[in-house]
């Protein structure tokens, strides 16, 4: 295994901070809370996609691409970070977004525009067709597009989170802290796949709790298999012999609420709690929902007294502004 030899384009400010949530630990009592600040990866307001994009852009440049093409929801953090990565790497960026352009482009959408990406709005059901069309169109004009899947979640992108686990374990060793539970939002699977594989490689023994923010069990049981597949593709890419199955993947369901990107009581409470105890901003779609899920795991007695729980903040706060009317 030799990650250092893989193509990589520097985008993130690493390591991201590892902090103790002292006020929250005191307020809730009985548990120690840590937070890993991947909302502070440093690229155009940060987030977890920056780590994946370092390897995706690395490969794009190696292949001689001149354009990054990706897709996602209107408020996609991934698309905003892709637009920023393209700008920094001197590439063009084309984004396929679900739905219709809103009257007031706010949050990530505003940033996509400022960052110079070209946007294509499409019904979600049509996006695979649009992606193929756009790819063909760009090639016909002599451009060299590099396609990044939803969320940057493939074996190449997940490499960023294998390294992130090595980074985390080094930080924990330096402060002499052990983590019993690691909690994070999971959606397109690349983050979880990298964390899972990285945990094996780095010898991290804490329990992993991926909080699904857009699926409810058993509706999407194939999600575990998808995560395992991304982890195995990543293992192949980085030259590791580790292989995982769906049984290695733990996803906690039940937090989908009214649906993806629809803010409810769970997210509102979670966002306010962390903001008012620690001055840290979560986002309405991913980290806010996952942190609400973490609060629920506490209520359900999943953690034992005296244990340490690490919440991995995956970013997304720029979307807060687009959700103003749901949050106040
Ligand atoms: C994309 C995203 C996630 C989910 O990561 P996946 O790798 O898609 O599972 C979590 N939090 C935020 C803020 C995100 O933008």
JSON list of C-alpha atoms and ligand atoms in Angstrom, two decimals, residues 46-49 52 75-78 80-81 108 150-153 161 184-193 213-215 223 227 260 283 285-288 290 312-317, ligand 1:
[
{"chain": "A", "resi": 46, "resn": "UNK", "atom": "CA", "xyz": [-14.93, 23.71, 3.80]},
{"chain": "A", "resi": 47, "resn": "UNK", "atom": "CA", "xyz": [-16.54, 20.33, 4.24]},
{"chain": "A", "resi": 48, "resn": "UNK", "atom": "CA", "xyz": [-15.87, 16.64, 3.82]},
{"chain": "A", "resi": 49, "resn": "UNK", "atom": "CA", "xyz": [-15.82, 16.68, 0.00]},
{"chain": "A", "resi": 52, "resn": "UNK", "atom": "CA", "xyz": [-12.13, 13.37, -1.56]},
{"chain": "A", "resi": 75, "resn": "UNK", "atom": "CA", "xyz": [-27.84, 22.92, -2.14]},
{"chain": "A", "resi": 76, "resn": "UNK", "atom": "CA", "xyz": [-25.13, 20.30, -2.69]},
{"chain": "A", "resi": 77, "resn": "UNK", "atom": "CA", "xyz": [-22.02, 20.99, -0.60]},
{"chain": "A", "resi": 78, "resn": "UNK", "atom": "CA", "xyz": [-20.19, 18.57, -2.85]},
{"chain": "A", "resi": 80, "resn": "UNK", "atom": "CA", "xyz": [-19.85, 23.88, -4.23]},
{"chain": "A", "resi": 81, "resn": "UNK", "atom": "CA", "xyz": [-16.53, 22.30, -3.18]},
{"chain": "A", "resi": 108, "resn": "UNK", "atom": "CA", "xyz": [-24.25, 26.92, -1.79]},
{"chain": "A", "resi": 150, "resn": "UNK", "atom": "CA", "xyz": [-22.56, 12.09, -6.66]},
{"chain": "A", "resi": 151, "resn": "UNK", "atom": "CA", "xyz": [-20.77, 13.13, -3.47]},
{"chain": "A", "resi": 152, "resn": "UNK", "atom": "CA", "xyz": [-17.37, 12.21, -4.96]},
{"chain": "A", "resi": 153, "resn": "UNK", "atom": "CA", "xyz": [-18.11, 8.74, -3.61]},
{"chain": "A", "resi": 161, "resn": "UNK", "atom": "CA", "xyz": [-11.04, 9.47, 4.33]},
{"chain": "A", "resi": 184, "resn": "UNK", "atom": "CA", "xyz": [-21.01, 10.88, 11.39]},
{"chain": "A", "resi": 185, "resn": "UNK", "atom": "CA", "xyz": [-23.55, 11.60, 8.65]},
{"chain": "A", "resi": 186, "resn": "UNK", "atom": "CA", "xyz": [-23.66, 9.13, 5.76]},
{"chain": "A", "resi": 187, "resn": "UNK", "atom": "CA", "xyz": [-25.36, 9.62, 2.41]},
{"chain": "A", "resi": 188, "resn": "UNK", "atom": "CA", "xyz": [-23.52, 8.69, -0.78]},
{"chain": "A", "resi": 189, "resn": "UNK", "atom": "CA", "xyz": [-21.14, 6.41, 1.14]},
{"chain": "A", "resi": 190, "resn": "UNK", "atom": "CA", "xyz": [-17.65, 7.63, 0.27]},
{"chain": "A", "resi": 191, "resn": "UNK", "atom": "CA", "xyz": [-16.97, 9.12, 3.67]},
{"chain": "A", "resi": 192, "resn": "UNK", "atom": "CA", "xyz": [-18.12, 6.02, 5.50]},
{"chain": "A", "resi": 193, "resn": "UNK", "atom": "CA", "xyz": [-16.22, 3.71, 3.14]},
{"chain": "A", "resi": 213, "resn": "UNK", "atom": "CA", "xyz": [-29.65, 11.16, 6.53]},
{"chain": "A", "resi": 214, "resn": "UNK", "atom": "CA", "xyz": [-31.67, 10.12, 3.47]},
{"chain": "A", "resi": 215, "resn": "UNK", "atom": "CA", "xyz": [-32.71, 6.48, 3.82]},
{"chain": "A", "resi": 223, "resn": "UNK", "atom": "CA", "xyz": [-26.70, 0.81, 1.04]},
{"chain": "A", "resi": 227, "resn": "UNK", "atom": "CA", "xyz": [-20.47, 1.29, 1.10]},
{"chain": "A", "resi": 260, "resn": "UNK", "atom": "CA", "xyz": [-33.86, 14.51, 2.36]},
{"chain": "A", "resi": 283, "resn": "UNK", "atom": "CA", "xyz": [-25.81, 22.34, 8.73]},
{"chain": "A", "resi": 285, "resn": "UNK", "atom": "CA", "xyz": [-29.22, 18.63, 5.86]},
{"chain": "A", "resi": 286, "resn": "UNK", "atom": "CA", "xyz": [-26.34, 16.42, 7.02]},
{"chain": "A", "resi": 287, "resn": "UNK", "atom": "CA", "xyz": [-24.40, 17.26, 10.16]},
{"chain": "A", "resi": 288, "resn": "UNK", "atom": "CA", "xyz": [-27.45, 18.76, 11.89]},
{"chain": "A", "resi": 290, "resn": "UNK", "atom": "CA", "xyz": [-26.56, 13.35, 12.26]},
{"chain": "A", "resi": 312, "resn": "UNK", "atom": "CA", "xyz": [-17.21, 14.01, 12.84]},
{"chain": "A", "resi": 313, "resn": "UNK", "atom": "CA", "xyz": [-18.43, 17.39, 11.61]},
{"chain": "A", "resi": 314, "resn": "UNK", "atom": "CA", "xyz": [-18.60, 16.98, 7.84]},
{"chain": "A", "resi": 315, "resn": "UNK", "atom": "CA", "xyz": [-19.43, 20.63, 7.08]},
{"chain": "A", "resi": 316, "resn": "UNK", "atom": "CA", "xyz": [-22.35, 22.14, 5.18]},
{"chain": "A", "resi": 317, "resn": "UNK", "atom": "CA", "xyz": [-23.05, 25.29, 7.20]},
{"chain": "B", "resi": 1, "resn": "LIG", "atom": "C1", "xyz": [-21.91, 14.96, 1.43]},
{"chain": "B", "resi": 1, "resn": "LIG", "atom": "C2", "xyz": [-22.02, 15.25, 2.85]},
{"chain": "B", "resi": 1, "resn": "LIG", "atom": "C3", "xyz": [-22.09, 14.22, 3.81]},
{"chain": "B", "resi": 1, "resn": "LIG", "atom": "C4", "xyz": [-22.19, 12.77, 3.45]},
{"chain": "B", "resi": 1, "resn": "LIG", "atom": "O1", "xyz": [-21.00, 12.22, 2.96]},
{"chain": "B", "resi": 1, "resn": "LIG", "atom": "P1", "xyz": [-21.08, 10.99, 1.95]},
{"chain": "B", "resi": 1, "resn": "LIG", "atom": "O2", "xyz": [-19.67, 10.69, 1.63]},
{"chain": "B", "resi": 1, "resn": "LIG", "atom": "O3", "xyz": [-21.90, 11.46, 0.77]},
{"chain": "B", "resi": 1, "resn": "LIG", "atom": "O4", "xyz": [-21.78, 9.87, 2.62]},
{"chain": "B", "resi": 1, "resn": "LIG", "atom": "C5", "xyz": [-22.14, 14.57, 5.15]},
{"chain": "B", "resi": 1, "resn": "LIG", "atom": "N1", "xyz": [-22.14, 15.86, 5.53]},
{"chain": "B", "resi": 1, "resn": "LIG", "atom": "C6", "xyz": [-22.08, 16.88, 4.64]},
{"chain": "B", "resi": 1, "resn": "LIG", "atom": "C7", "xyz": [-22.11, 18.27, 5.16]},
{"chain": "B", "resi": 1, "resn": "LIG", "atom": "C8", "xyz": [-22.02, 16.61, 3.28]},
{"chain": "B", "resi": 1, "resn": "LIG", "atom": "O5", "xyz": [-21.99, 17.63, 2.41]}
]
